[in-house]
PDB file of C-alpha atoms in Angstrom:
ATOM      1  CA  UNK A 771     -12.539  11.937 -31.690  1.00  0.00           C
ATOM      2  CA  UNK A 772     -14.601   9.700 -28.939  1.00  0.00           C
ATOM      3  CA  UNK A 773     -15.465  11.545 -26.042  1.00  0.00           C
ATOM      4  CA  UNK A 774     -14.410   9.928 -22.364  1.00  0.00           C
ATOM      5  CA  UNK A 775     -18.151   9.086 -22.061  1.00  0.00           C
ATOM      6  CA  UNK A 776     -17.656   7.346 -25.132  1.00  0.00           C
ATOM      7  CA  UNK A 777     -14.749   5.437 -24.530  1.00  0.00           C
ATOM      8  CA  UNK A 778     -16.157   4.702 -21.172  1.00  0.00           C
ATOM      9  CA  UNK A 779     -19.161   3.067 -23.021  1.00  0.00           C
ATOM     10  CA  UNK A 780     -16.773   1.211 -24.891  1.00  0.00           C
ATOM     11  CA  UNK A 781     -15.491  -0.311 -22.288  1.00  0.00           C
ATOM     12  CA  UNK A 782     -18.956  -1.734 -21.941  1.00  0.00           C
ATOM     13  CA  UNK A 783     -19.382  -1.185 -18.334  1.00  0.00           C
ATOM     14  CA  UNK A 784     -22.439  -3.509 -18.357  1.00  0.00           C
ATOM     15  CA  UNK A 785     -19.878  -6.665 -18.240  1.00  0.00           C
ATOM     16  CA  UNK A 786     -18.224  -5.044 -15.256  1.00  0.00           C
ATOM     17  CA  UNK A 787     -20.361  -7.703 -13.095  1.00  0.00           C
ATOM     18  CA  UNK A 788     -18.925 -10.634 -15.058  1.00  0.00           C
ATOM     19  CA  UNK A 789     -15.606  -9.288 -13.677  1.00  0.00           C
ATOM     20  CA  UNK A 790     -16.844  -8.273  -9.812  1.00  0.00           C
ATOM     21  CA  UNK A 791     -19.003 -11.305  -9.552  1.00  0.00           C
ATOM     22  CA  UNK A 792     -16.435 -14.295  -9.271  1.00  0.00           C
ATOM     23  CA  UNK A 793     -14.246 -12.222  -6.976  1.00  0.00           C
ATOM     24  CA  UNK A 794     -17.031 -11.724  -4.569  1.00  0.00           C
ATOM     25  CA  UNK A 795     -17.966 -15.536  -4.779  1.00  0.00           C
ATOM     26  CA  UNK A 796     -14.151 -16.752  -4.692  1.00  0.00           C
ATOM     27  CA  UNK A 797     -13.886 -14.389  -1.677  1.00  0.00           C
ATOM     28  CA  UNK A 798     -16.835 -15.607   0.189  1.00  0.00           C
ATOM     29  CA  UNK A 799     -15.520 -19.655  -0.667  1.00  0.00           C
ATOM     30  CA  UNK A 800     -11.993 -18.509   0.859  1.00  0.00           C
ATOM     31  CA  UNK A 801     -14.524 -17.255   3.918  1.00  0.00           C
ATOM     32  CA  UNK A 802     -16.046 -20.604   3.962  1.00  0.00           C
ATOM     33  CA  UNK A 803     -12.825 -21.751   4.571  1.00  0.00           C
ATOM     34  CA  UNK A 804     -11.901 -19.276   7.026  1.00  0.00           C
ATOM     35  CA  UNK A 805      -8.995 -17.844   5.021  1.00  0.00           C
ATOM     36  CA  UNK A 806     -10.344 -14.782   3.399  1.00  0.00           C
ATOM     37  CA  UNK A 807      -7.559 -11.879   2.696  1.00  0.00           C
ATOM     38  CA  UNK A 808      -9.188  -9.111   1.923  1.00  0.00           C
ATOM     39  CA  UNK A 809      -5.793  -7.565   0.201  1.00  0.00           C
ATOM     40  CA  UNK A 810      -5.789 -10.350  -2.436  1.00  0.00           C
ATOM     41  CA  UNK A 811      -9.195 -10.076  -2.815  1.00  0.00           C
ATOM     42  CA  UNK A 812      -8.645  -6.689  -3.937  1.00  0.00           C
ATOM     43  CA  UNK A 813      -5.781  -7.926  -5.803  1.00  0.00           C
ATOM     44  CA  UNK A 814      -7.529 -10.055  -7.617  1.00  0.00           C
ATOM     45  CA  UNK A 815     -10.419  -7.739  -8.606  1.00  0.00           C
ATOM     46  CA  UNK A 816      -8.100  -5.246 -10.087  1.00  0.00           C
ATOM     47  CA  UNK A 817      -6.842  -8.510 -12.258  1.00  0.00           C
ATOM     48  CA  UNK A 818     -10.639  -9.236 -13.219  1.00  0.00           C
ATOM     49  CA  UNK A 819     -11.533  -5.562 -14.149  1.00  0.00           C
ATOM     50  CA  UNK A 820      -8.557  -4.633 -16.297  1.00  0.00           C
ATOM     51  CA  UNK A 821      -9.020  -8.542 -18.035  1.00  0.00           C
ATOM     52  CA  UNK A 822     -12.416  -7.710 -18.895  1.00  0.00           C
ATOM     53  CA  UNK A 823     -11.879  -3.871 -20.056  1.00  0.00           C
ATOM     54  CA  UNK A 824      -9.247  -5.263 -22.273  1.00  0.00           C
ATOM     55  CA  UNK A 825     -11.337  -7.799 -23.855  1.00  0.00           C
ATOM     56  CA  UNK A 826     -13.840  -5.641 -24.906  1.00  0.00           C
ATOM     57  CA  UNK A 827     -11.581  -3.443 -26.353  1.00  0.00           C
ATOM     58  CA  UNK A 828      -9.667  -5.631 -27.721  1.00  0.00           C
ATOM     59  CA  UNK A 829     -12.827  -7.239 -29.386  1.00  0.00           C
ATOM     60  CA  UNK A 830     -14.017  -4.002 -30.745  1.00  0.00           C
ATOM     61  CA  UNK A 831     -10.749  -3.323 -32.083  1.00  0.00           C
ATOM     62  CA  UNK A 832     -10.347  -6.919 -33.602  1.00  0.00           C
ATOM     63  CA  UNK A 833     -14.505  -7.069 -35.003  1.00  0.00           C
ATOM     64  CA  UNK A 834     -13.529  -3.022 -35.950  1.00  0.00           C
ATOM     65  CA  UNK A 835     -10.866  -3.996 -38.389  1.00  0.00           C
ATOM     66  CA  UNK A 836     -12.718  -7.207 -39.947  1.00  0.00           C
ATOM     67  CA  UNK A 837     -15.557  -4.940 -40.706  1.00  0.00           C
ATOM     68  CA  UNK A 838     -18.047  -6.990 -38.613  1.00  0.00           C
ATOM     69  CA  UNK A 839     -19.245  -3.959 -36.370  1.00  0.00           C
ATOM     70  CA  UNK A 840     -20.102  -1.738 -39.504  1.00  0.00           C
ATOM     71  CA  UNK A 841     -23.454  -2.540 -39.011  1.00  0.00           C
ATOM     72  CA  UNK A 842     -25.161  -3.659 -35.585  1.00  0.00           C
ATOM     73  CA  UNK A 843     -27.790  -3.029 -32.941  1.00  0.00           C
ATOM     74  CA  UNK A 844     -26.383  -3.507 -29.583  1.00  0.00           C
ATOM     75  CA  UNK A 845     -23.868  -0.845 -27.332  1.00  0.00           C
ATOM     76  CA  UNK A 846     -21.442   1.606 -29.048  1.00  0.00           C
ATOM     77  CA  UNK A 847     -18.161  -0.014 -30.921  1.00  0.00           C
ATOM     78  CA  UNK A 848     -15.359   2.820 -31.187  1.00  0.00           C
ATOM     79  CA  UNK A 849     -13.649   0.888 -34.165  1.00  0.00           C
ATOM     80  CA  UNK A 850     -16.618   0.254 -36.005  1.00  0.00           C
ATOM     81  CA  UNK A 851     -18.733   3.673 -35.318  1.00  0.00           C
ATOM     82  CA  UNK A 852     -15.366   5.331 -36.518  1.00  0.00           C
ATOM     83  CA  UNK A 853     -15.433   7.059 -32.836  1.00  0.00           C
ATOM     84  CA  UNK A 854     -11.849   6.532 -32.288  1.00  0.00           C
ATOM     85  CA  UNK A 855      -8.728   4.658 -34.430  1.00  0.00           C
ATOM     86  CA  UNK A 856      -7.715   1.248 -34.288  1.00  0.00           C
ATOM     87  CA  UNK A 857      -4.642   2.011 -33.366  1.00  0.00           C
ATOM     88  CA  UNK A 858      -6.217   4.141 -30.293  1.00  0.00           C
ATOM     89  CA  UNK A 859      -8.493   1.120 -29.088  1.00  0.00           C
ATOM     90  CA  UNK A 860      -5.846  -1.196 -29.572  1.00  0.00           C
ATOM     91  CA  UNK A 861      -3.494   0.728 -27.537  1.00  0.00           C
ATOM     92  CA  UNK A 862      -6.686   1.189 -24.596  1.00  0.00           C
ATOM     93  CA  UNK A 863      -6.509  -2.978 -24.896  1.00  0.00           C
ATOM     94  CA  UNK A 864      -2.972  -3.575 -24.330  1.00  0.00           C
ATOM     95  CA  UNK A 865      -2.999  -0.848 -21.406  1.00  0.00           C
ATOM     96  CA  UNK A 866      -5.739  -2.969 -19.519  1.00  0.00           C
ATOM     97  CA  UNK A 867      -3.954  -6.067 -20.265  1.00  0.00           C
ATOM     98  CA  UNK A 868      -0.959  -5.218 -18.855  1.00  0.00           C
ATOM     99  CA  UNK A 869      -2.482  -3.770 -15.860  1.00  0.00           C
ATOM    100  CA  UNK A 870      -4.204  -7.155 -15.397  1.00  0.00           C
ATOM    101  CA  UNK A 871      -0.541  -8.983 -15.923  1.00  0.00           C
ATOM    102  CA  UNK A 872       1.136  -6.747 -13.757  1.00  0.00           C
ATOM    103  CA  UNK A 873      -1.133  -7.245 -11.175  1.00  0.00           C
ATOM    104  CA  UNK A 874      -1.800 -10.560 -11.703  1.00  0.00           C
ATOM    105  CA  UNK A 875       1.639 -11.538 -11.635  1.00  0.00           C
ATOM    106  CA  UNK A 876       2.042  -9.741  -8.281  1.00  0.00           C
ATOM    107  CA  UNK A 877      -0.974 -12.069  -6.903  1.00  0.00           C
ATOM    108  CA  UNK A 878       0.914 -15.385  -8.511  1.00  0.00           C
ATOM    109  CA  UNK A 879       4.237 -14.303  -6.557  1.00  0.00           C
ATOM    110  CA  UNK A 880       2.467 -14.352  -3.433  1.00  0.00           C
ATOM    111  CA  UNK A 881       0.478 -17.304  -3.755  1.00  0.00           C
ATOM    112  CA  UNK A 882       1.435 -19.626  -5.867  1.00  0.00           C
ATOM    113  CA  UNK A 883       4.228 -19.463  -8.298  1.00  0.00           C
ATOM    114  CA  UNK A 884       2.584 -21.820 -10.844  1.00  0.00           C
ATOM    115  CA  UNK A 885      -0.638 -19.351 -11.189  1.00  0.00           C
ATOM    116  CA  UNK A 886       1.586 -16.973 -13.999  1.00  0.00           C
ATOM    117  CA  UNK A 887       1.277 -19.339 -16.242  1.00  0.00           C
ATOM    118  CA  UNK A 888      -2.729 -19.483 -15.868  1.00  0.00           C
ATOM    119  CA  UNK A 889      -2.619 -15.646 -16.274  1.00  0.00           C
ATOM    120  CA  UNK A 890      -0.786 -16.029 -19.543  1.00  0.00           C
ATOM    121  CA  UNK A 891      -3.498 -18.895 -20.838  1.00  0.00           C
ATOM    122  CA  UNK A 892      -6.403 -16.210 -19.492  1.00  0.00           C
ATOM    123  CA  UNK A 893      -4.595 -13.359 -21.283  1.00  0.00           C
ATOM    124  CA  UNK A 894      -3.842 -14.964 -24.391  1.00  0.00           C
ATOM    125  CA  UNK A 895      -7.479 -16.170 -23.909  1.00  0.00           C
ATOM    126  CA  UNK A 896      -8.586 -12.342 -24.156  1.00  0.00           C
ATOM    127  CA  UNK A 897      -6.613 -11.782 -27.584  1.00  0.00           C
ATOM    128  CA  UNK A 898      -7.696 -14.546 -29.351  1.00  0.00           C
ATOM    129  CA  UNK A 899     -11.623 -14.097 -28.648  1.00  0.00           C
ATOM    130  CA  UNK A 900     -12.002 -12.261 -31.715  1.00  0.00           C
ATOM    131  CA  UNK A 901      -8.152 -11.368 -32.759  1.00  0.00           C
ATOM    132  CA  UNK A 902      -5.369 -13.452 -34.838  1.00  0.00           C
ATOM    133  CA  UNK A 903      -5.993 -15.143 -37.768  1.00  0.00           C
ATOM    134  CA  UNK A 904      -8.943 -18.491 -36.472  1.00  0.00           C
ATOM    135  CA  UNK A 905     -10.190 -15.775 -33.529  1.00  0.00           C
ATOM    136  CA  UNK A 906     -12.530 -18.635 -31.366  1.00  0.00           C
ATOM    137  CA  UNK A 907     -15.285 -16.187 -31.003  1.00  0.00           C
ATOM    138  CA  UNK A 908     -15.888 -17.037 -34.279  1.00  0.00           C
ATOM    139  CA  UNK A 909     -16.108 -20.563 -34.101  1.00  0.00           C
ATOM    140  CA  UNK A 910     -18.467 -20.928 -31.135  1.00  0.00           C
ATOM    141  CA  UNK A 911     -16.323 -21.441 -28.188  1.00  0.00           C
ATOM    142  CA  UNK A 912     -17.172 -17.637 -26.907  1.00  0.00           C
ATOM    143  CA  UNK A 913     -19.152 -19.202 -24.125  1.00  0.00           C
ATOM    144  CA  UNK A 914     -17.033 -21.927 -23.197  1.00  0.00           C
ATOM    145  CA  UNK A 915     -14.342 -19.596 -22.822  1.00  0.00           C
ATOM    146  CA  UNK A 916     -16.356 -17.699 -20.862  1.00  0.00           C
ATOM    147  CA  UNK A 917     -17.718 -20.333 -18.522  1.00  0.00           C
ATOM    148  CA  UNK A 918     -13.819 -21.088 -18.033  1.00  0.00           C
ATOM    149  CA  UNK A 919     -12.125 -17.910 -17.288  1.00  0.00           C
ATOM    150  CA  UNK A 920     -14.739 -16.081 -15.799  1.00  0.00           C
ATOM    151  CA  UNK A 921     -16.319 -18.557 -13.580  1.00  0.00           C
ATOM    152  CA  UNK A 922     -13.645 -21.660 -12.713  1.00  0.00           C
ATOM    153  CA  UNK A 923     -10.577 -20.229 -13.389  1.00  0.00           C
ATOM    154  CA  UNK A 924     -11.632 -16.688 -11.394  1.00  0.00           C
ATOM    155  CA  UNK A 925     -13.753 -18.030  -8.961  1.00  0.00           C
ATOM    156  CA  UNK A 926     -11.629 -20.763  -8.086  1.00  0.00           C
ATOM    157  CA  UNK A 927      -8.174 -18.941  -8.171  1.00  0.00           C
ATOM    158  CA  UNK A 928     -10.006 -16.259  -6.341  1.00  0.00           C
ATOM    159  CA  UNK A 929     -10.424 -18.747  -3.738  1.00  0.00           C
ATOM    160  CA  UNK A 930      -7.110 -20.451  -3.958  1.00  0.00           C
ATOM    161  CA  UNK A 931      -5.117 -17.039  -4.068  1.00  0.00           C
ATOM    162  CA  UNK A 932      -6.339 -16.780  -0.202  1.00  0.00           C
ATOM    163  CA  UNK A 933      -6.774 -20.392   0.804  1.00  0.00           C
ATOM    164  CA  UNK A 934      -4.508 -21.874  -0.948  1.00  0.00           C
ATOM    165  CA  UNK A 935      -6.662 -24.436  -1.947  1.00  0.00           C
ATOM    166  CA  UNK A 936     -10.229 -24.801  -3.489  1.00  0.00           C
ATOM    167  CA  UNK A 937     -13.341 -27.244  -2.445  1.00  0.00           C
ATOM    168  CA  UNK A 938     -16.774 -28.126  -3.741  1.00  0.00           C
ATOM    169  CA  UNK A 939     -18.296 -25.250  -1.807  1.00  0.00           C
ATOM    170  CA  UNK A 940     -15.745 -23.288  -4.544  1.00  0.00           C
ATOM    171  CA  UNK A 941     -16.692 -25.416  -7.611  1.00  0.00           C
ATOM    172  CA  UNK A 942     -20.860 -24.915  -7.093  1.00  0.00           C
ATOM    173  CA  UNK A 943     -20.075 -21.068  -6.674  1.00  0.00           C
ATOM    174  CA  UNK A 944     -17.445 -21.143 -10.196  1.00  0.00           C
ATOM    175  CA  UNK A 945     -19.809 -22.998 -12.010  1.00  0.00           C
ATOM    176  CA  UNK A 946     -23.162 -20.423 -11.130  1.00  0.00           C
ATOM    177  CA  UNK A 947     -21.308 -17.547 -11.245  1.00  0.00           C
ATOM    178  CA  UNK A 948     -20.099 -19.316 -14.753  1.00  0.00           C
ATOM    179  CA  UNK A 949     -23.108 -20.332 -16.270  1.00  0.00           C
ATOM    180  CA  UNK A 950     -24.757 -16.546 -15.287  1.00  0.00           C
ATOM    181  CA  UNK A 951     -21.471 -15.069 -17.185  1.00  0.00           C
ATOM    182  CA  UNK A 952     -22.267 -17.204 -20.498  1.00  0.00           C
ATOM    183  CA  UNK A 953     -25.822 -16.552 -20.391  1.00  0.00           C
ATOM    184  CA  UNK A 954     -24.755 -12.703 -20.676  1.00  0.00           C
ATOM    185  CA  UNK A 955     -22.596 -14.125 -23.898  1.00  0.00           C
ATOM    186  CA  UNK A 956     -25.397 -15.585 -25.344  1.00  0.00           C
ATOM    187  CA  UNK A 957     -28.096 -13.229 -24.677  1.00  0.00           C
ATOM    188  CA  UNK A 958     -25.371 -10.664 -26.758  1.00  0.00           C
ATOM    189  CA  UNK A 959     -24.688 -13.261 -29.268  1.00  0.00           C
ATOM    190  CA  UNK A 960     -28.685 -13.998 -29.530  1.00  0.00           C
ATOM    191  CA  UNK A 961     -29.660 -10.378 -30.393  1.00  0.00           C
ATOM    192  CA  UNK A 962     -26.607 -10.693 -33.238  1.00  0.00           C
ATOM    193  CA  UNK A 963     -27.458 -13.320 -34.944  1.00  0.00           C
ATOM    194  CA  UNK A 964     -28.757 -11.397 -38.039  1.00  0.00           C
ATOM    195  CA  UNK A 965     -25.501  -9.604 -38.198  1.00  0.00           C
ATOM    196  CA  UNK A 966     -23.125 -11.772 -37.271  1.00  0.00           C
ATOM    197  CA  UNK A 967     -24.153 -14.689 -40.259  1.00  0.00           C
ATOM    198  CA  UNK A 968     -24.017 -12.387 -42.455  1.00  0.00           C
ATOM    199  CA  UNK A 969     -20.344 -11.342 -41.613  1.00  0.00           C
ATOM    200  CA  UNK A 970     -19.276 -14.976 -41.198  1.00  0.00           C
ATOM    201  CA  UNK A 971     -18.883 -14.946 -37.160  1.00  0.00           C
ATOM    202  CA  UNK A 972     -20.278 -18.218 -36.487  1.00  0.00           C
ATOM    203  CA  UNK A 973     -21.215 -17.487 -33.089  1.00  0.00           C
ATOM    204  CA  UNK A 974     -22.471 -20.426 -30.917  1.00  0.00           C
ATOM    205  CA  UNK A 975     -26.278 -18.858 -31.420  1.00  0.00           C
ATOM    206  CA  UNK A 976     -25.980 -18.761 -34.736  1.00  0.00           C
ATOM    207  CA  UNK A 977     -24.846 -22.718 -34.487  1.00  0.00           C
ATOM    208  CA  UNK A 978     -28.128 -22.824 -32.500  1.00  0.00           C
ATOM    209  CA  UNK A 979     -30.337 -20.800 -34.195  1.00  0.00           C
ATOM    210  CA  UNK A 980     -32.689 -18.355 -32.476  1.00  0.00           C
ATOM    211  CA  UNK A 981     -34.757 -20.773 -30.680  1.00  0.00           C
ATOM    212  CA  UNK A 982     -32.514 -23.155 -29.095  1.00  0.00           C
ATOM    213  CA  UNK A 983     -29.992 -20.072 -27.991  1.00  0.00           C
ATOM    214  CA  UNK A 984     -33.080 -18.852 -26.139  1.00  0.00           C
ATOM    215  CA  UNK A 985     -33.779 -22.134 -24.326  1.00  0.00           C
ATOM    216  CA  UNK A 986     -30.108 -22.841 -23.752  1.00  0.00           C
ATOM    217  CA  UNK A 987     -29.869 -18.682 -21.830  1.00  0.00           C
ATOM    218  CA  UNK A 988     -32.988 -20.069 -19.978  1.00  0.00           C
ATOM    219  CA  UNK A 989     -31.625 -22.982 -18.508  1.00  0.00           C
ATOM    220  CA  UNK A 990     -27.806 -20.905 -17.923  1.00  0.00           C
ATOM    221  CA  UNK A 991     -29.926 -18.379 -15.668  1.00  0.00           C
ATOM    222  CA  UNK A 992     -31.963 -21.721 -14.035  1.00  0.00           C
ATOM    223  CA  UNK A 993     -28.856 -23.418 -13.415  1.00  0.00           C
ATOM    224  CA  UNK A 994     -27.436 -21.059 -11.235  1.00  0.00           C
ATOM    225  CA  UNK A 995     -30.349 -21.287  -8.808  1.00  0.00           C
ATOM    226  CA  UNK A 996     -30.313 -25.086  -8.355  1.00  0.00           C
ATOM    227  CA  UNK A 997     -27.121 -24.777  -7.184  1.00  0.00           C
ATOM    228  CA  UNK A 998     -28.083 -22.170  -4.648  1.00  0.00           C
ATOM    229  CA  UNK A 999     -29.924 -25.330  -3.625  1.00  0.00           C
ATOM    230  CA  UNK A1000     -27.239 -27.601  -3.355  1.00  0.00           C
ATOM    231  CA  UNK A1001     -25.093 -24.808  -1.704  1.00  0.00           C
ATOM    232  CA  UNK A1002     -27.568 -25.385   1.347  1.00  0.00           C
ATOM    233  CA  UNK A1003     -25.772 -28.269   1.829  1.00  0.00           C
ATOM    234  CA  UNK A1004     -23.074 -25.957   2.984  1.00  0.00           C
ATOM    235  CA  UNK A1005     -25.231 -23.366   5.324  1.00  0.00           C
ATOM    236  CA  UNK A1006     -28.684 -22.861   5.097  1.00  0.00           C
ATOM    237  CA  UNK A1007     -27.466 -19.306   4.815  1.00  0.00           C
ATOM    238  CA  UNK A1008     -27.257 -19.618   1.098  1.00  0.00           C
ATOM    239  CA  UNK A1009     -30.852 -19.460   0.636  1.00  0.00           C
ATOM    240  CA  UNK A1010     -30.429 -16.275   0.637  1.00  0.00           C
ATOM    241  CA  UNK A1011     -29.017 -16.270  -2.791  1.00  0.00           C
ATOM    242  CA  UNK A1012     -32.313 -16.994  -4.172  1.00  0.00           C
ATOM    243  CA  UNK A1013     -33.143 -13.362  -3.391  1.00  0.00           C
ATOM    244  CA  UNK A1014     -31.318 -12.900  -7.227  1.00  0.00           C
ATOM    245  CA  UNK A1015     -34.696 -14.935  -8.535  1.00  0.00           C
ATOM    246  CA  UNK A1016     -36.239 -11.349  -9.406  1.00  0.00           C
ATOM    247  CA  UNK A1017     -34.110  -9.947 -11.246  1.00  0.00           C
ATOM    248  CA  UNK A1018     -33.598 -13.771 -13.047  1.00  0.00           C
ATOM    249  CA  UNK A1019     -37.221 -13.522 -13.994  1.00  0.00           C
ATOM    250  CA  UNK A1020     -36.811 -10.131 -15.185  1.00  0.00           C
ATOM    251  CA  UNK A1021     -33.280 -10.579 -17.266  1.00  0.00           C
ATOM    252  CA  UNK A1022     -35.153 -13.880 -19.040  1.00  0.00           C
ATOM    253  CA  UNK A1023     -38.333 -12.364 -19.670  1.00  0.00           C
ATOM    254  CA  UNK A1024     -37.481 -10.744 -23.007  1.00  0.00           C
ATOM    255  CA  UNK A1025     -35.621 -13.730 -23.976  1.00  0.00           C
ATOM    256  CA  UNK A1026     -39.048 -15.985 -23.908  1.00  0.00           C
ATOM    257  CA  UNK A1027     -40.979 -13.235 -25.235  1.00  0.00           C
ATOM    258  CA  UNK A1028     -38.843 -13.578 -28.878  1.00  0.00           C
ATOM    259  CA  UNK A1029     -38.124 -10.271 -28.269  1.00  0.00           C
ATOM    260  CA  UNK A1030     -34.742  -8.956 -30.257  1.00  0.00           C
ATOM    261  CA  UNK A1031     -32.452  -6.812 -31.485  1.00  0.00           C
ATOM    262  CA  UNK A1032     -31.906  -3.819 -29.358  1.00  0.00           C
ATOM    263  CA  UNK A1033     -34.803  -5.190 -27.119  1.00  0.00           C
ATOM    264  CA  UNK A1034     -32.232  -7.829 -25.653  1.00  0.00           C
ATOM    265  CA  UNK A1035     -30.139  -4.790 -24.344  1.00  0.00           C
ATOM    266  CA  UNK A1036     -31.616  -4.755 -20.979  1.00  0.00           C
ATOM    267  CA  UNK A1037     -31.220  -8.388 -20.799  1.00  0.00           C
ATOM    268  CA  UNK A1038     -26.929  -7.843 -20.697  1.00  0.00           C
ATOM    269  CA  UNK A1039     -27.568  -5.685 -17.700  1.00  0.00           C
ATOM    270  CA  UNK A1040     -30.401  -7.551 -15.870  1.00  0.00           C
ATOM    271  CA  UNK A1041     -28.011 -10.851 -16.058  1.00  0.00           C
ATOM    272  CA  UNK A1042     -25.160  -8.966 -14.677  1.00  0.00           C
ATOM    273  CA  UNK A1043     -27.117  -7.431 -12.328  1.00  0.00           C
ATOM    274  CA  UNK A1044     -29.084 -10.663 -11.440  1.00  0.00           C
ATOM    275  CA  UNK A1045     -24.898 -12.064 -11.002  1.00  0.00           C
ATOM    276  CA  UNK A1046     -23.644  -9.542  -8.847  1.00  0.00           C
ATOM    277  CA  UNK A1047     -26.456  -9.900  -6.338  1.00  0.00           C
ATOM    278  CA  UNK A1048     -26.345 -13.401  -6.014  1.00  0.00           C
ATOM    279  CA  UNK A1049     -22.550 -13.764  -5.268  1.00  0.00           C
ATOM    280  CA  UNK A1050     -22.792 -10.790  -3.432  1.00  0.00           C
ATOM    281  CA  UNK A1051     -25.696 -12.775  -1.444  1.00  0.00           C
ATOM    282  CA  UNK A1052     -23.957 -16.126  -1.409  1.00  0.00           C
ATOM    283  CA  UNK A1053     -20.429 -14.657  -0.407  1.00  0.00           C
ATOM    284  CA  UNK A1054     -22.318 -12.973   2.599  1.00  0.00           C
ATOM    285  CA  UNK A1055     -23.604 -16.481   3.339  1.00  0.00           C
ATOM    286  CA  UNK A1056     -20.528 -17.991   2.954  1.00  0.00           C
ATOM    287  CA  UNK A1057     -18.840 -15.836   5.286  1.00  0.00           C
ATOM    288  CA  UNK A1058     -21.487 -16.213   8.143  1.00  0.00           C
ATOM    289  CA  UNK A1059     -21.981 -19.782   7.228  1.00  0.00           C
TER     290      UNK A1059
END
């Protein structure tokens, strides 16, 4: 039976900034726009959290019972270390999710009506990463999906949610705070490859092959950081989003070294870390801007 530090590593608390991250930044755009509520901001982050804990169980269920964990390098998998049942993980995933509903649906009611049905798409979104019977994950859309859900659509309704209505100031925030979420995906999917090809998940880097996955996480993590730029167009205060650059360097540094398997590790938790502090940096700016 998994211990609660085990199913607390499941929950792979090193994608906890892909959830924190586009709150902060859809927070500091509602600042921007002088409408910042601090209890839907809080409302929304509980919606973020639970999403993301019950993806990753739900993955590590769904990649559990196909038999594609059985052998791999990265962070524990309950499922497919035999830790804990399926049934057990599957009932953790359902548990988050419907926090995340019930709490999203809360956030819809007072905001906008019309946002339950974008909780349903980014729910349904969860399940079919890597469950049902054509799971996306294993098609290459995994960091599509995750550009969309955890960078427009929770940046962006972040923003809305308090504002009640989003701006370009919203959109350069999404898409950095998007682009820094995939680049976690890929850096994942990059140490994988081996494993996942010969399973049959056709993961976007194993579309790419080794190579061009490492280019395309360099320019994800570079991408972010022009837009700091063009976010000066808003307040000069957002240069102070470039104090992220560090810990950039630091997250991509194994990646152009050709370094892999559990080598690329640190690089999950360097690009979540480099994520947090730069919407925690641009929000701040935001909100003084």
């Amino acid at each position: 039976m998994a211990t609660v530090a085990q199913w607390l590593e499941g929950a792979r608390p090193r994608t906890l900034p892909n959830a924190v991250a586009p709150v902060l930044a859809g927070t500091g755009a509602a600042a921007w726009l002088d409408s910042a509520v601090w209890w839907k901001a809080l409302l929304a982050l509980v919606v973020s959290l639970a999403l993301i804990v019950g993806v990753n169980y739900a993955n590590d269920y769904s990649d559990g019972i196909r038999g594609t964990d059985d052998v791999r390098s990265g962070p524990l998998r309950l499922v497919g270390s035999r830790l804990a049942s399926p049934r057990a993980v599957l009932t953790a995933a359902v548990i988050s999710l419907a926090v995340a509903a019930v709490a999203g649906l809360v956030l819809a009611i007072v905001s906008a009506p019309w946002l339950i049905a974008v909780g349903a798409v980014c729910i349904a979104g969860a399940w079919l990463y890597t469950g049902g019977s054509k799971p996306y994950g294993y098609l290459g859309f995994g960091e599509i999906a995750v550009f969309v859900f955890f960078g427009l659509v929770a940046v962006l309704g972040t923003q809305f949610t308090q504002a009640l209505r989003v701006d370009w100031v919203g959109l350069a925030a999404a898409v950095a705070v998007g682009s820094l979420s995939s680049a976690v995906l890929v850096a994942n999917n990059l140490r994988d490859i081996p494993t996942d090809r010969e399973v049959g998940k056709i993961t976007l880097a194993v579309r790419l092959g080794d190579a061009r996955s490492r280019l395309l996480f360099q320019a994800l993590v570079a991408l972010t950081f022009v837009l700091t730029l063009v976010l000066l167009l808003a307040t000069p205060w957002c240069a102070v989003g470039l104090v992220a650059l560090p810990l950039a360097v630091r997250a991509a540094a194994p990646v152009r070294r050709g370094l892999g398997g559990r080598d690329l590790i640190p690089v999950l938790r360097d690009t979540g870390l480099t994520m947090l502090a730069w919407s925690v940096a641009v929000a701040l700016a935001l909100t003084l801007g």
